Amino acid sequence: MLESDTLKILQEALRKLDAGFLSLPEFAAAATDSQKISEVLTSTAVRLRDNYPYFHPLYAGQMLKPPHPVARLAYALALWINPNNHALDGGRASSAMEKEAVAEIAAMFDWDTHLGHLCGGGTMANLEALWVAGQLAPGKTILASEQAHYTHQRISRVLQLPCETVRCDARGRMDVDALRARLARGDVGTVVATMGTTATGSVDPLAEILPLRQKYGFRIHADAAYGGYFRLAGNLAEETRGNFGQIQHADSIVIDPHKHGLQPYGCGCVLFRDPAVGRLYKHDSPYTYFSSTELHLGEISLECSRPGAAAVALWATQRLLPLQKHGEFANSLERCREAALMFHQRLAQDGRFLTPFAPELDIVVFAPRAANVEEASVLTRKIFQAAARRDLHLAVAEIPVAFFGGRWERDKQDRFGLACLRTVLMKPEHLDWLDRIWAILDQATQECMGR
Ligand SMILES: *Cc1c(COP(=O)(O)O)cnc(C)c1O
């Protein structure tokens, strides 16, 4: 099941890397006990079997996507050097590769100048964006929608900035009327526009939020951790496309190469439109930066030591799959979205299920029809388990009942969330596997609901 043919390429590349150091006096690292390593590693492999099969198309639950083989190999190759992208002293080539790869991401958003870098993930990236926002507007409120990632609440507490939520409309997007009303009360420093919510893939109406900035003077931070790469997809609904088409006007952007960008975990990215925010990172470390006057990434990053390997992997992946509209990478995102649309259509035509709204990206949520919210939630969990017993792995997500547009309006439990089934169809192979996925869901549903 697990691809291993490409390991041969790693050996070749390792020889090539090694050849770059042949002028040094001969040296071999202290002998290692291969037998013991082998024993430990095989028991490690056995230990790792205790996982859902994230790499397989029947895993369609949480946001997990296997890294591209080239990312895996480039990351592993870099480990023989183990560069640290904190400073150029620790990782010359990998720092240059990071700057190039990040500039390519910025170019995807039409930015030809920017300040940005990689970091541990979307949480760190958002932390930096809000940290900068907080320094530019001290004490002012951060607004994010009810469906924004919960990290914004926590980050605001870390930064000791007031944070409020803005109501969502029935499609899980920030309600612009509610936003306008809150802005009119004043004291807002930053609005976080989520470009693809983690629960339903809903995209905040950035095109309508932007004009409010002129009037009220706040910063706009686009949290595109999940959805950012869909900027390249050619098959978005018109409204979604319109909002993605405006991201370049945000003041800062977060995107997670370790979500849709085919990277191993540990790869988030934060970008600022105005490079001058770099001054806010100023420090006077006496020891880190002494080898050149060129920019050390540690000067514009809150994290100090960072894996150069993550930059190498991203750089290599973008060599193979450039971030271009109509390119192979864009096409693979389009397949994910197509799979989500087809899956949603099947659900909508099947009397046993309810869906809140058509997916904007590649995440589909749905619930079994039942007399009330509580029964539906119980059934959801049963179907989730019955599917898992058949090797189809979905996720359960709590979704506001209001997203179902009045289906349960008079229900007393209306205020509560409904436990829904959620599937993230983020592997391009999901499109080819839709029939199999549907067949298993159908059987699991029959087991729980009858015919
Ligand atoms: C995943 C996600 C985050 C958090 O990113 P991590 O990489 O998990 O730290 C933040 N915002 C959104 C919209 C996300 O989807």
Tab-separated table of C-alpha atoms and ligand atoms in Angstrom:
chain	number	residue	atom	x	y	z
A	1	MET	CA	0.000	0.000	0.000
A	2	LEU	CA	2.678	2.505	0.999
A	3	GLU	CA	4.716	3.793	-1.912
A	4	SER	CA	8.429	2.996	-1.575
A	5	ASP	CA	9.831	2.881	-5.140
A	6	THR	CA	10.987	6.473	-4.814
A	7	LEU	CA	13.443	5.493	-2.058
A	8	LYS	CA	15.866	4.594	-4.862
A	9	ILE	CA	15.775	8.220	-5.973
A	10	LEU	CA	16.688	9.283	-2.457
A	11	GLN	CA	19.839	7.159	-2.534
A	12	GLU	CA	20.861	8.667	-5.855
A	13	ALA	CA	20.252	12.190	-4.603
A	14	LEU	CA	22.137	11.461	-1.402
A	15	ARG	CA	25.199	10.439	-3.422
A	16	LYS	CA	24.922	13.690	-5.351
A	17	LEU	CA	24.727	15.686	-2.120
A	18	ASP	CA	27.648	13.802	-0.634
A	19	ALA	CA	29.793	14.625	-3.670
A	20	GLY	CA	29.585	18.287	-2.726
A	21	PHE	CA	31.686	17.651	0.375
A	22	LEU	CA	34.422	15.461	-1.123
A	23	SER	CA	37.136	18.065	-0.685
A	24	LEU	CA	37.021	17.607	3.089
A	25	PRO	CA	39.426	15.252	4.881
A	26	GLU	CA	37.880	11.826	5.097
A	27	PHE	CA	35.522	11.359	7.989
A	28	ALA	CA	32.880	8.827	8.894
A	29	ALA	CA	30.426	9.384	11.710
A	30	ALA	CA	30.806	7.013	14.662
A	31	ALA	CA	29.762	3.496	13.753
A	32	THR	CA	26.124	2.727	14.359
A	33	ASP	CA	24.778	-0.636	15.346
A	34	SER	CA	22.616	-1.478	12.333
A	35	GLN	CA	21.201	-4.555	13.981
A	36	LYS	CA	19.894	-2.586	16.958
A	37	ILE	CA	18.599	0.233	14.772
A	38	SER	CA	16.776	-2.325	12.682
A	39	GLU	CA	15.163	-3.862	15.733
A	40	VAL	CA	14.058	-0.518	17.055
A	41	LEU	CA	12.808	0.641	13.694
A	42	THR	CA	10.736	-2.447	13.003
A	43	SER	CA	9.077	-2.143	16.371
A	44	THR	CA	8.507	1.535	15.539
A	45	ALA	CA	6.786	0.450	12.338
A	46	VAL	CA	4.551	-1.918	14.249
A	47	ARG	CA	3.715	0.858	16.668
A	48	LEU	CA	2.785	3.187	13.807
A	49	ARG	CA	0.191	0.746	12.489
A	50	ASP	CA	-2.097	2.138	15.157
A	51	ASN	CA	-3.369	4.917	12.898
A	52	TYR	CA	-6.204	5.595	10.536
A	53	PRO	CA	-5.030	5.041	6.943
A	54	TYR	CA	-4.568	8.746	6.207
A	55	PHE	CA	-2.924	8.055	2.854
A	56	HIS	CA	-5.859	6.006	1.519
A	57	PRO	CA	-8.860	7.452	-0.371
A	58	LEU	CA	-11.209	5.718	2.080
A	59	TYR	CA	-9.848	8.052	4.720
A	60	ALA	CA	-12.069	11.075	4.127
A	61	GLY	CA	-12.455	12.398	7.653
A	62	GLN	CA	-10.238	15.178	8.945
A	63	MET	CA	-7.922	17.502	7.026
A	64	LEU	CA	-5.181	15.024	6.324
A	65	LYS	CA	-3.463	14.707	2.990
A	66	PRO	CA	-0.346	12.666	2.297
A	67	PRO	CA	2.729	14.710	1.439
A	68	HIS	CA	3.833	14.439	-2.169
A	69	PRO	CA	6.660	11.886	-2.600
A	70	VAL	CA	8.969	14.666	-3.760
A	71	ALA	CA	8.273	16.567	-0.524
A	72	ARG	CA	8.934	13.462	1.548
A	73	LEU	CA	12.192	12.746	-0.284
A	74	ALA	CA	13.439	16.334	-0.282
A	75	TYR	CA	12.683	16.609	3.430
A	76	ALA	CA	14.555	13.369	4.137
A	77	LEU	CA	17.464	14.424	1.913
A	78	ALA	CA	17.800	17.688	3.820
A	79	LEU	CA	17.977	15.767	7.103
A	80	TRP	CA	21.476	14.575	6.215
A	81	ILE	CA	22.464	18.242	6.556
A	82	ASN	CA	19.724	19.189	9.055
A	83	PRO	CA	19.820	22.913	8.288
A	84	ASN	CA	18.278	25.438	10.654
A	85	ASN	CA	16.536	28.324	8.921
A	86	HIS	CA	16.855	30.596	11.902
A	87	ALA	CA	19.970	32.227	10.495
A	88	LEU	CA	22.023	31.947	7.319
A	89	ASP	CA	24.824	30.454	9.396
A	90	GLY	CA	22.607	27.474	10.105
A	91	GLY	CA	21.121	26.983	6.677
A	92	ARG	CA	22.435	28.886	3.693
A	93	ALA	CA	20.864	26.968	0.830
A	94	SER	CA	17.649	26.171	2.652
A	95	SER	CA	17.154	29.840	3.677
A	96	ALA	CA	17.511	30.887	0.039
A	97	MET	CA	15.077	28.132	-0.942
A	98	GLU	CA	12.624	29.336	1.690
A	99	LYS	CA	12.752	32.889	0.346
A	100	GLU	CA	12.148	31.598	-3.185
A	101	ALA	CA	9.315	29.261	-2.225
A	102	VAL	CA	7.605	31.917	-0.096
A	103	ALA	CA	7.935	34.468	-2.917
A	104	GLU	CA	6.179	31.961	-5.192
A	105	ILE	CA	3.312	31.699	-2.703
A	106	ALA	CA	3.173	35.507	-2.497
A	107	ALA	CA	3.092	35.634	-6.307
A	108	MET	CA	0.079	33.309	-6.239
A	109	PHE	CA	-1.629	36.210	-4.443
A	110	ASP	CA	-0.209	38.690	-7.001
A	111	TRP	CA	2.209	40.218	-4.508
A	112	ASP	CA	5.547	41.111	-6.048
A	113	THR	CA	6.771	42.573	-2.776
A	114	HIS	CA	5.960	41.108	0.613
A	115	LEU	CA	7.468	40.091	3.909
A	116	GLY	CA	6.947	36.492	4.882
A	117	HIS	CA	8.367	33.195	5.978
A	118	LEU	CA	7.502	29.638	6.857
A	119	CYS	CA	6.669	28.557	10.393
A	120	GLY	CA	5.373	25.619	12.365
A	121	GLY	CA	1.814	25.821	11.052
A	122	GLY	CA	-1.307	27.893	10.752
A	123	THR	CA	-1.454	28.603	14.471
A	124	MET	CA	2.015	30.152	14.586
A	125	ALA	CA	1.379	31.967	11.309
A	126	ASN	CA	-1.871	33.470	12.620
A	127	LEU	CA	-0.164	34.338	15.898
A	128	GLU	CA	2.433	36.382	14.045
A	129	ALA	CA	-0.160	38.099	11.877
A	130	LEU	CA	-2.231	39.104	14.918
A	131	TRP	CA	0.882	40.033	16.878
A	132	VAL	CA	1.820	42.476	14.132
A	133	ALA	CA	-1.792	43.699	13.929
A	134	GLY	CA	-1.821	44.240	17.696
A	135	GLN	CA	1.357	46.303	17.606
A	136	LEU	CA	-0.023	48.507	14.861
A	137	ALA	CA	-3.322	49.025	16.691
A	138	PRO	CA	-2.573	48.463	20.388
A	139	GLY	CA	-5.542	47.449	22.514
A	140	LYS	CA	-8.001	47.420	19.619
A	141	THR	CA	-10.429	44.588	19.078
A	142	ILE	CA	-9.925	41.649	16.748
A	143	LEU	CA	-13.059	40.394	15.021
A	144	ALA	CA	-13.450	36.909	13.572
A	145	SER	CA	-16.562	34.988	12.601
A	146	GLU	CA	-18.240	32.374	14.782
A	147	GLN	CA	-16.907	29.766	12.403
A	148	ALA	CA	-13.325	31.096	12.381
A	149	HIS	CA	-10.743	28.681	13.729
A	150	TYR	CA	-10.789	28.643	17.536
A	151	THR	CA	-7.099	29.455	17.476
A	152	HIS	CA	-7.930	33.161	17.012
A	153	GLN	CA	-9.623	33.300	20.405
A	154	ARG	CA	-6.698	31.630	22.092
A	155	ILE	CA	-4.089	33.674	20.235
A	156	SER	CA	-5.872	36.880	21.241
A	157	ARG	CA	-5.693	35.789	24.837
A	158	VAL	CA	-1.963	35.114	24.505
A	159	LEU	CA	-1.522	38.554	22.956
A	160	GLN	CA	-3.903	40.080	25.481
A	161	LEU	CA	-5.971	41.665	22.744
A	162	PRO	CA	-9.746	41.841	22.979
A	163	CYS	CA	-11.399	39.432	20.549
A	164	GLU	CA	-15.063	39.218	19.555
A	165	THR	CA	-16.970	36.950	17.242
A	166	VAL	CA	-19.216	38.091	14.431
A	167	ARG	CA	-22.364	36.121	13.624
A	168	CYS	CA	-22.382	33.874	10.576
A	169	ASP	CA	-25.032	33.747	7.882
A	170	ALA	CA	-26.826	30.491	7.049
A	171	ARG	CA	-23.925	29.445	4.831
A	172	GLY	CA	-21.303	29.638	7.558
A	173	ARG	CA	-19.779	32.913	6.335
A	174	MET	CA	-19.262	36.112	8.284
A	175	ASP	CA	-22.514	38.100	8.225
A	176	VAL	CA	-21.602	41.465	6.730
A	177	ASP	CA	-24.557	43.281	8.304
A	178	ALA	CA	-23.483	42.081	11.733
A	179	LEU	CA	-19.920	43.119	10.942
A	180	ARG	CA	-21.028	46.568	9.818
A	181	ALA	CA	-23.040	47.063	12.997
A	182	ARG	CA	-20.061	46.089	15.137
A	183	LEU	CA	-17.663	48.315	13.201
A	184	ALA	CA	-19.975	51.262	13.702
A	185	ARG	CA	-19.516	50.899	17.464
A	186	GLY	CA	-15.804	51.531	16.937
A	187	ASP	CA	-12.486	50.346	18.346
A	188	VAL	CA	-11.904	47.519	15.881
A	189	GLY	CA	-8.272	46.987	14.920
A	190	THR	CA	-8.425	43.888	12.763
A	191	VAL	CA	-10.995	41.790	10.937
A	192	VAL	CA	-10.044	38.178	10.298
A	193	ALA	CA	-11.568	36.919	7.058
A	194	THR	CA	-11.533	33.139	6.977
A	195	MET	CA	-10.989	31.969	3.419
A	196	GLY	CA	-12.322	28.466	3.922
A	197	THR	CA	-13.570	27.571	7.389
A	198	THR	CA	-12.235	24.438	8.965
A	199	ALA	CA	-15.694	22.970	9.605
A	200	THR	CA	-17.523	23.571	6.333
A	201	GLY	CA	-15.060	25.233	3.942
A	202	SER	CA	-17.179	28.393	3.878
A	203	VAL	CA	-15.476	31.511	2.534
A	204	ASP	CA	-16.028	34.880	4.227
A	205	PRO	CA	-17.290	37.597	1.833
A	206	LEU	CA	-13.973	39.396	1.517
A	207	ALA	CA	-15.184	41.401	-1.473
A	208	GLU	CA	-17.834	42.978	0.771
A	209	ILE	CA	-15.544	43.373	3.789
A	210	LEU	CA	-12.856	45.275	1.865
A	211	PRO	CA	-14.903	48.422	1.109
A	212	LEU	CA	-15.683	48.724	4.852
A	213	ARG	CA	-11.974	49.138	5.565
A	214	GLN	CA	-11.939	52.543	3.880
A	215	LYS	CA	-14.722	53.753	6.106
A	216	TYR	CA	-13.632	52.240	9.412
A	217	GLY	CA	-9.863	51.880	9.000
A	218	PHE	CA	-9.089	48.392	10.285
A	219	ARG	CA	-6.571	45.795	9.143
A	220	ILE	CA	-7.742	42.764	7.221
A	221	HIS	CA	-6.114	39.458	7.953
A	222	ALA	CA	-7.001	36.622	5.566
A	223	ASP	CA	-6.842	33.271	7.315
A	224	ALA	CA	-6.452	31.090	4.243
A	225	ALA	CA	-4.714	28.305	6.177
A	226	TYR	CA	-7.006	25.739	4.637
A	227	GLY	CA	-8.434	27.361	1.532
A	228	GLY	CA	-5.609	29.547	0.203
A	229	TYR	CA	-4.525	27.309	-2.644
A	230	PHE	CA	-8.052	27.340	-4.079
A	231	ARG	CA	-7.074	30.722	-5.481
A	232	LEU	CA	-5.689	28.603	-8.347
A	233	ALA	CA	-8.793	26.474	-8.904
A	234	GLY	CA	-10.794	27.175	-12.031
A	235	ASN	CA	-14.050	25.588	-10.916
A	236	LEU	CA	-15.158	27.645	-7.914
A	237	ALA	CA	-18.638	29.138	-7.763
A	238	GLU	CA	-18.671	32.712	-9.012
A	239	GLU	CA	-19.065	34.286	-5.581
A	240	THR	CA	-16.303	32.172	-4.041
A	241	ARG	CA	-14.024	32.980	-6.946
A	242	GLY	CA	-14.784	36.664	-6.462
A	243	ASN	CA	-13.706	36.510	-2.823
A	244	PHE	CA	-10.531	34.545	-3.538
A	245	GLY	CA	-9.805	37.053	-6.281
A	246	GLN	CA	-9.540	39.824	-3.672
A	247	ILE	CA	-7.096	38.230	-1.232
A	248	GLN	CA	-4.252	40.422	-2.503
A	249	HIS	CA	-5.931	43.405	-0.845
A	250	ALA	CA	-5.627	41.888	2.633
A	251	ASP	CA	-2.884	43.243	4.900
A	252	SER	CA	-1.707	39.790	5.880
A	253	ILE	CA	-2.348	36.240	4.692
A	254	VAL	CA	-1.848	32.863	6.311
A	255	ILE	CA	-1.674	29.690	4.244
A	256	ASP	CA	-0.737	26.176	5.345
A	257	PRO	CA	1.424	24.251	2.891
A	258	HIS	CA	0.973	21.300	5.261
A	259	LYS	CA	-2.762	21.246	4.553
A	260	HIS	CA	-3.379	21.528	0.800
A	261	GLY	CA	0.206	22.165	-0.261
A	262	LEU	CA	1.368	18.524	-0.158
A	263	GLN	CA	3.858	19.116	2.687
A	264	PRO	CA	4.680	17.146	5.832
A	265	TYR	CA	3.443	18.774	9.058
A	266	GLY	CA	5.422	21.682	10.347
A	267	CYS	CA	4.879	23.978	7.370
A	268	GLY	CA	2.730	27.079	7.720
A	269	CYS	CA	3.313	30.402	6.012
A	270	VAL	CA	2.598	34.016	6.979
A	271	LEU	CA	2.761	36.874	4.496
A	272	PHE	CA	2.534	40.633	5.020
A	273	ARG	CA	1.721	43.009	2.177
A	274	ASP	CA	3.847	45.808	3.629
A	275	PRO	CA	7.471	44.672	4.095
A	276	ALA	CA	7.992	47.555	6.538
A	277	VAL	CA	6.289	45.551	9.313
A	278	GLY	CA	9.655	43.777	9.565
A	279	ARG	CA	10.763	46.583	11.914
A	280	LEU	CA	8.386	45.220	14.557
A	281	TYR	CA	10.505	42.077	14.899
A	282	LYS	CA	13.569	44.084	15.801
A	283	HIS	CA	15.777	42.649	18.496
A	284	ASP	CA	19.452	42.851	19.322
A	285	SER	CA	20.701	39.356	19.567
A	286	PRO	CA	24.460	39.509	20.151
A	287	TYR	CA	25.239	36.175	18.585
A	288	THR	CA	22.944	34.815	15.918
A	289	TYR	CA	23.663	36.898	12.874
A	290	PHE	CA	27.264	37.424	12.046
A	291	SER	CA	27.951	35.900	8.674
A	292	SER	CA	26.468	38.411	6.257
A	293	THR	CA	24.456	41.541	5.815
A	294	GLU	CA	21.792	39.568	3.933
A	295	LEU	CA	18.433	38.983	5.598
A	296	HIS	CA	18.438	36.171	8.123
A	297	LEU	CA	14.959	34.679	8.404
A	298	GLY	CA	15.220	34.760	12.182
A	299	GLU	CA	15.081	38.545	11.967
A	300	ILE	CA	11.533	38.415	10.668
A	301	SER	CA	10.192	35.407	12.552
A	302	LEU	CA	9.043	34.846	16.113
A	303	GLU	CA	10.238	31.259	16.090
A	304	CYS	CA	14.001	30.940	16.202
A	305	SER	CA	15.203	27.469	15.211
A	306	ARG	CA	13.112	26.088	12.361
A	307	PRO	CA	13.525	23.067	10.089
A	308	GLY	CA	15.340	24.016	6.896
A	309	ALA	CA	14.072	20.662	5.656
A	310	ALA	CA	10.525	22.038	5.534
A	311	ALA	CA	11.664	24.802	3.184
A	312	VAL	CA	13.612	22.345	1.043
A	313	ALA	CA	10.561	20.099	0.732
A	314	LEU	CA	8.297	23.000	-0.230
A	315	TRP	CA	10.809	24.368	-2.719
A	316	ALA	CA	11.166	20.968	-4.396
A	317	THR	CA	7.408	20.455	-4.529
A	318	GLN	CA	6.859	23.820	-6.166
A	319	ARG	CA	9.594	22.986	-8.707
A	320	LEU	CA	7.682	19.874	-9.688
A	321	LEU	CA	4.229	21.408	-9.360
A	322	PRO	CA	4.375	25.168	-9.901
A	323	LEU	CA	1.611	27.255	-8.320
A	324	GLN	CA	-0.069	28.102	-11.605
A	325	LYS	CA	-3.635	28.307	-12.764
A	326	HIS	CA	-4.474	25.445	-15.151
A	327	GLY	CA	-1.336	23.596	-14.028
A	328	GLU	CA	-1.159	20.080	-12.621
A	329	PHE	CA	-1.378	21.279	-9.035
A	330	ALA	CA	-4.380	23.521	-9.747
A	331	ASN	CA	-5.981	20.617	-11.569
A	332	SER	CA	-5.603	18.361	-8.524
A	333	LEU	CA	-7.462	20.953	-6.408
A	334	GLU	CA	-10.179	21.141	-9.046
A	335	ARG	CA	-10.634	17.389	-8.780
A	336	CYS	CA	-11.128	17.694	-5.012
A	337	ARG	CA	-13.752	20.346	-5.508
A	338	GLU	CA	-15.478	18.324	-8.220
A	339	ALA	CA	-15.587	15.319	-5.908
A	340	ALA	CA	-17.218	17.465	-3.219
A	341	LEU	CA	-19.827	18.809	-5.647
A	342	MET	CA	-20.701	15.331	-6.897
A	343	PHE	CA	-20.876	13.930	-3.392
A	344	HIS	CA	-23.099	16.796	-2.299
A	345	GLN	CA	-25.391	16.193	-5.278
A	346	ARG	CA	-25.792	12.537	-4.368
A	347	LEU	CA	-26.616	13.424	-0.788
A	348	ALA	CA	-29.128	16.045	-1.870
A	349	GLN	CA	-30.906	13.520	-4.100
A	350	ASP	CA	-31.060	10.882	-1.385
A	351	GLY	CA	-34.070	11.136	0.891
A	352	ARG	CA	-32.162	9.889	3.920
A	353	PHE	CA	-29.856	12.880	4.205
A	354	LEU	CA	-29.984	16.602	4.731
A	355	THR	CA	-27.249	18.944	3.597
A	356	PRO	CA	-26.989	22.559	4.701
A	357	PHE	CA	-25.568	24.189	1.569
A	358	ALA	CA	-23.494	23.360	-1.485
A	359	PRO	CA	-19.783	23.153	-0.663
A	360	GLU	CA	-17.662	26.178	-1.537
A	361	LEU	CA	-14.434	24.173	-1.492
A	362	ASP	CA	-13.983	20.418	-0.964
A	363	ILE	CA	-15.569	19.900	2.462
A	364	VAL	CA	-19.078	18.420	2.634
A	365	VAL	CA	-21.222	18.229	5.757
A	366	PHE	CA	-24.464	16.306	5.988
A	367	ALA	CA	-26.827	14.820	8.515
A	368	PRO	CA	-29.277	11.942	8.517
A	369	ARG	CA	-32.927	12.999	8.484
A	370	ALA	CA	-34.573	12.464	11.844
A	371	ALA	CA	-37.464	13.777	13.915
A	372	ASN	CA	-35.307	16.195	15.868
A	373	VAL	CA	-31.797	17.436	16.408
A	374	GLU	CA	-31.024	14.984	19.163
A	375	GLU	CA	-32.065	11.928	17.154
A	376	ALA	CA	-30.159	13.151	14.129
A	377	SER	CA	-27.047	13.640	16.235
A	378	VAL	CA	-27.318	10.123	17.669
A	379	LEU	CA	-27.778	8.673	14.175
A	380	THR	CA	-24.797	10.640	12.902
A	381	ARG	CA	-22.547	8.967	15.454
A	382	LYS	CA	-23.963	5.529	14.622
A	383	ILE	CA	-23.385	5.990	10.881
A	384	PHE	CA	-19.899	7.327	11.574
A	385	GLN	CA	-19.072	4.115	13.442
A	386	ALA	CA	-20.814	1.793	10.987
A	387	ALA	CA	-18.827	3.395	8.137
A	388	ALA	CA	-15.563	3.086	10.090
A	389	ARG	CA	-16.233	-0.636	10.612
A	390	ARG	CA	-16.316	-0.840	6.808
A	391	ASP	CA	-13.034	1.115	6.516
A	392	LEU	CA	-14.638	4.372	5.420
A	393	HIS	CA	-13.424	7.080	7.761
A	394	LEU	CA	-15.545	10.218	8.007
A	395	ALA	CA	-15.537	12.867	10.727
A	396	VAL	CA	-18.215	14.187	13.067
A	397	ALA	CA	-18.566	17.968	13.370
A	398	GLU	CA	-20.925	20.089	15.401
A	399	ILE	CA	-22.735	22.450	13.036
A	400	PRO	CA	-25.212	25.191	14.001
A	401	VAL	CA	-28.765	24.040	13.328
A	402	ALA	CA	-29.388	27.370	11.588
A	403	PHE	CA	-27.177	26.236	8.683
A	404	PHE	CA	-29.944	23.798	7.786
A	405	GLY	CA	-32.189	26.667	6.851
A	406	GLY	CA	-35.258	26.187	9.002
A	407	ARG	CA	-35.475	22.407	8.840
A	408	TRP	CA	-35.409	22.279	12.632
A	409	GLU	CA	-36.455	25.841	13.295
A	410	ARG	CA	-39.244	25.190	15.726
A	411	ASP	CA	-37.261	22.595	17.526
A	412	LYS	CA	-36.537	23.486	21.126
A	413	GLN	CA	-32.948	22.450	20.630
A	414	ASP	CA	-32.527	24.930	17.849
A	415	ARG	CA	-29.892	26.815	19.794
A	416	PHE	CA	-27.617	23.841	19.940
A	417	GLY	CA	-25.288	22.455	17.359
A	418	LEU	CA	-26.208	19.394	15.375
A	419	ALA	CA	-23.667	16.593	15.185
A	420	CYS	CA	-23.153	16.172	11.442
A	421	LEU	CA	-21.067	13.906	9.305
A	422	ARG	CA	-18.237	15.752	7.637
A	423	THR	CA	-15.971	14.653	4.866
A	424	VAL	CA	-12.901	16.452	3.594
A	425	LEU	CA	-12.375	15.251	0.023
A	426	MET	CA	-8.888	16.711	-0.220
A	427	LYS	CA	-7.143	13.937	-2.131
A	428	PRO	CA	-7.408	14.144	-5.904
A	429	GLU	CA	-8.052	10.365	-5.879
A	430	HIS	CA	-11.298	10.926	-4.006
A	431	LEU	CA	-13.004	11.704	-7.306
A	432	ASP	CA	-12.266	8.207	-8.640
A	433	TRP	CA	-13.295	6.640	-5.352
A	434	LEU	CA	-16.661	8.375	-5.016
A	435	ASP	CA	-18.682	5.309	-6.048
A	436	ARG	CA	-16.917	3.124	-3.499
A	437	ILE	CA	-17.244	5.770	-0.809
A	438	TRP	CA	-20.937	6.131	-1.591
A	439	ALA	CA	-21.529	2.371	-1.585
A	440	ILE	CA	-20.029	2.054	1.896
A	441	LEU	CA	-21.927	5.064	3.213
A	442	ASP	CA	-25.098	3.562	1.769
A	443	GLN	CA	-24.540	0.226	3.559
A	444	ALA	CA	-23.612	1.924	6.814
A	445	THR	CA	-26.720	4.090	6.613
A	446	GLN	CA	-28.937	1.107	5.882
A	447	GLU	CA	-27.535	-0.632	8.926
A	448	CYS	CA	-28.428	2.353	11.122
A	449	MET	CA	-31.642	3.636	9.553
A	450	GLY	CA	-33.080	0.663	7.712
A	451	ARG	CA	-34.070	0.920	4.062
B	1	LIG	C1	-5.990	24.489	10.285
B	1	LIG	C2	-6.374	25.898	10.445
B	1	LIG	C3	-5.739	26.721	11.375
B	1	LIG	C4	-4.690	26.192	12.328
B	1	LIG	O1	-3.561	25.792	11.614
B	1	LIG	P1	-2.554	24.646	12.147
B	1	LIG	O2	-1.680	24.439	10.966
B	1	LIG	O3	-3.401	23.458	12.493
B	1	LIG	O4	-1.837	25.188	13.322
B	1	LIG	C5	-6.117	28.038	11.424
B	1	LIG	N1	-7.086	28.523	10.635
B	1	LIG	C6	-7.729	27.757	9.726
B	1	LIG	C7	-8.797	28.353	8.872
B	1	LIG	C8	-7.392	26.400	9.608
B	1	LIG	O5	-8.048	25.629	8.728
